[in-house]
PDB file of C-alpha atoms in Angstrom:
ATOM      1  CA  UNK A   1      50.229 -70.574 -31.377  1.00  0.00           C
ATOM      2  CA  UNK A   2      52.318 -71.035 -28.232  1.00  0.00           C
ATOM      3  CA  UNK A   3      55.977 -71.953 -28.211  1.00  0.00           C
ATOM      4  CA  UNK A   4      56.037 -75.380 -26.511  1.00  0.00           C
ATOM      5  CA  UNK A   5      59.821 -75.932 -26.743  1.00  0.00           C
ATOM      6  CA  UNK A   6      60.607 -73.646 -23.757  1.00  0.00           C
ATOM      7  CA  UNK A   7      61.100 -75.213 -20.360  1.00  0.00           C
ATOM      8  CA  UNK A   8      58.652 -74.308 -17.589  1.00  0.00           C
ATOM      9  CA  UNK A   9      59.506 -71.211 -15.537  1.00  0.00           C
ATOM     10  CA  UNK A  10      61.387 -71.740 -12.230  1.00  0.00           C
ATOM     11  CA  UNK A  11      59.658 -71.177  -8.985  1.00  0.00           C
ATOM     12  CA  UNK A  12      61.218 -68.611  -6.667  1.00  0.00           C
ATOM     13  CA  UNK A  13      64.349 -68.435  -8.628  1.00  0.00           C
ATOM     14  CA  UNK A  14      67.118 -66.549  -6.892  1.00  0.00           C
ATOM     15  CA  UNK A  15      69.756 -65.365  -9.407  1.00  0.00           C
ATOM     16  CA  UNK A  16      72.341 -64.868  -6.556  1.00  0.00           C
ATOM     17  CA  UNK A  17      71.756 -68.075  -4.622  1.00  0.00           C
ATOM     18  CA  UNK A  18      72.595 -71.636  -5.139  1.00  0.00           C
ATOM     19  CA  UNK A  19      70.416 -73.597  -7.466  1.00  0.00           C
ATOM     20  CA  UNK A  20      67.528 -75.575  -5.832  1.00  0.00           C
ATOM     21  CA  UNK A  21      68.064 -79.159  -4.910  1.00  0.00           C
ATOM     22  CA  UNK A  22      66.208 -81.725  -6.964  1.00  0.00           C
ATOM     23  CA  UNK A  23      63.325 -83.488  -5.185  1.00  0.00           C
ATOM     24  CA  UNK A  24      64.457 -86.339  -2.903  1.00  0.00           C
ATOM     25  CA  UNK A  25      67.945 -84.845  -2.227  1.00  0.00           C
ATOM     26  CA  UNK A  26      68.635 -84.046   1.445  1.00  0.00           C
ATOM     27  CA  UNK A  27      71.114 -81.591   2.845  1.00  0.00           C
ATOM     28  CA  UNK A  28      73.182 -83.286   5.514  1.00  0.00           C
ATOM     29  CA  UNK A  29      74.163 -80.979   8.387  1.00  0.00           C
ATOM     30  CA  UNK A  30      76.941 -81.293  10.924  1.00  0.00           C
ATOM     31  CA  UNK A  31      77.039 -84.567  12.831  1.00  0.00           C
ATOM     32  CA  UNK A  32      75.516 -84.346  16.325  1.00  0.00           C
ATOM     33  CA  UNK A  33      77.935 -83.286  19.082  1.00  0.00           C
ATOM     34  CA  UNK A  34      79.488 -85.733  21.286  1.00  0.00           C
ATOM     35  CA  UNK A  35      77.286 -85.762  24.477  1.00  0.00           C
ATOM     36  CA  UNK A  36      79.580 -87.910  26.638  1.00  0.00           C
ATOM     37  CA  UNK A  37      80.154 -86.683  30.122  1.00  0.00           C
ATOM     38  CA  UNK A  38      83.584 -85.022  30.814  1.00  0.00           C
ATOM     39  CA  UNK A  39      86.257 -87.337  32.065  1.00  0.00           C
ATOM     40  CA  UNK A  40      88.057 -86.853  35.341  1.00  0.00           C
ATOM     41  CA  UNK A  41      91.074 -85.472  33.528  1.00  0.00           C
ATOM     42  CA  UNK A  42      88.908 -82.903  31.744  1.00  0.00           C
ATOM     43  CA  UNK A  43      87.303 -81.841  35.014  1.00  0.00           C
ATOM     44  CA  UNK A  44      90.737 -81.438  36.722  1.00  0.00           C
ATOM     45  CA  UNK A  45      92.032 -79.405  33.725  1.00  0.00           C
ATOM     46  CA  UNK A  46      88.977 -77.184  33.854  1.00  0.00           C
ATOM     47  CA  UNK A  47      89.400 -76.664  37.613  1.00  0.00           C
ATOM     48  CA  UNK A  48      93.124 -75.813  37.139  1.00  0.00           C
ATOM     49  CA  UNK A  49      92.267 -73.226  34.601  1.00  0.00           C
ATOM     50  CA  UNK A  50      89.532 -71.631  36.785  1.00  0.00           C
ATOM     51  CA  UNK A  51      91.997 -71.518  39.748  1.00  0.00           C
ATOM     52  CA  UNK A  52      94.711 -69.886  37.544  1.00  0.00           C
ATOM     53  CA  UNK A  53      92.196 -67.269  36.315  1.00  0.00           C
ATOM     54  CA  UNK A  54      90.916 -66.405  39.752  1.00  0.00           C
ATOM     55  CA  UNK A  55      94.450 -66.173  41.187  1.00  0.00           C
ATOM     56  CA  UNK A  56      95.437 -63.762  38.388  1.00  0.00           C
ATOM     57  CA  UNK A  57      92.371 -61.621  39.052  1.00  0.00           C
ATOM     58  CA  UNK A  58      93.092 -61.545  42.778  1.00  0.00           C
ATOM     59  CA  UNK A  59      96.684 -60.718  42.253  1.00  0.00           C
ATOM     60  CA  UNK A  60      95.839 -58.009  39.781  1.00  0.00           C
ATOM     61  CA  UNK A  61      93.332 -56.511  42.200  1.00  0.00           C
ATOM     62  CA  UNK A  62      95.748 -56.504  45.029  1.00  0.00           C
ATOM     63  CA  UNK A  63      98.592 -54.804  43.150  1.00  0.00           C
TER      64      UNK A  63
END
């Protein structure tokens, strides 16, 4: 006679991982990134950073 009081075996059970999600639950990832185009201020800031880096490289090469 079989022991019917045991729960059914787990499929693909990983003893070191997180427990499986119940059916119907969803994992929500990170929200989508902001895809707005850069503003004029952001463009000017990026341009200033590039000019400073290029100037530093040129000064370092000429030393």
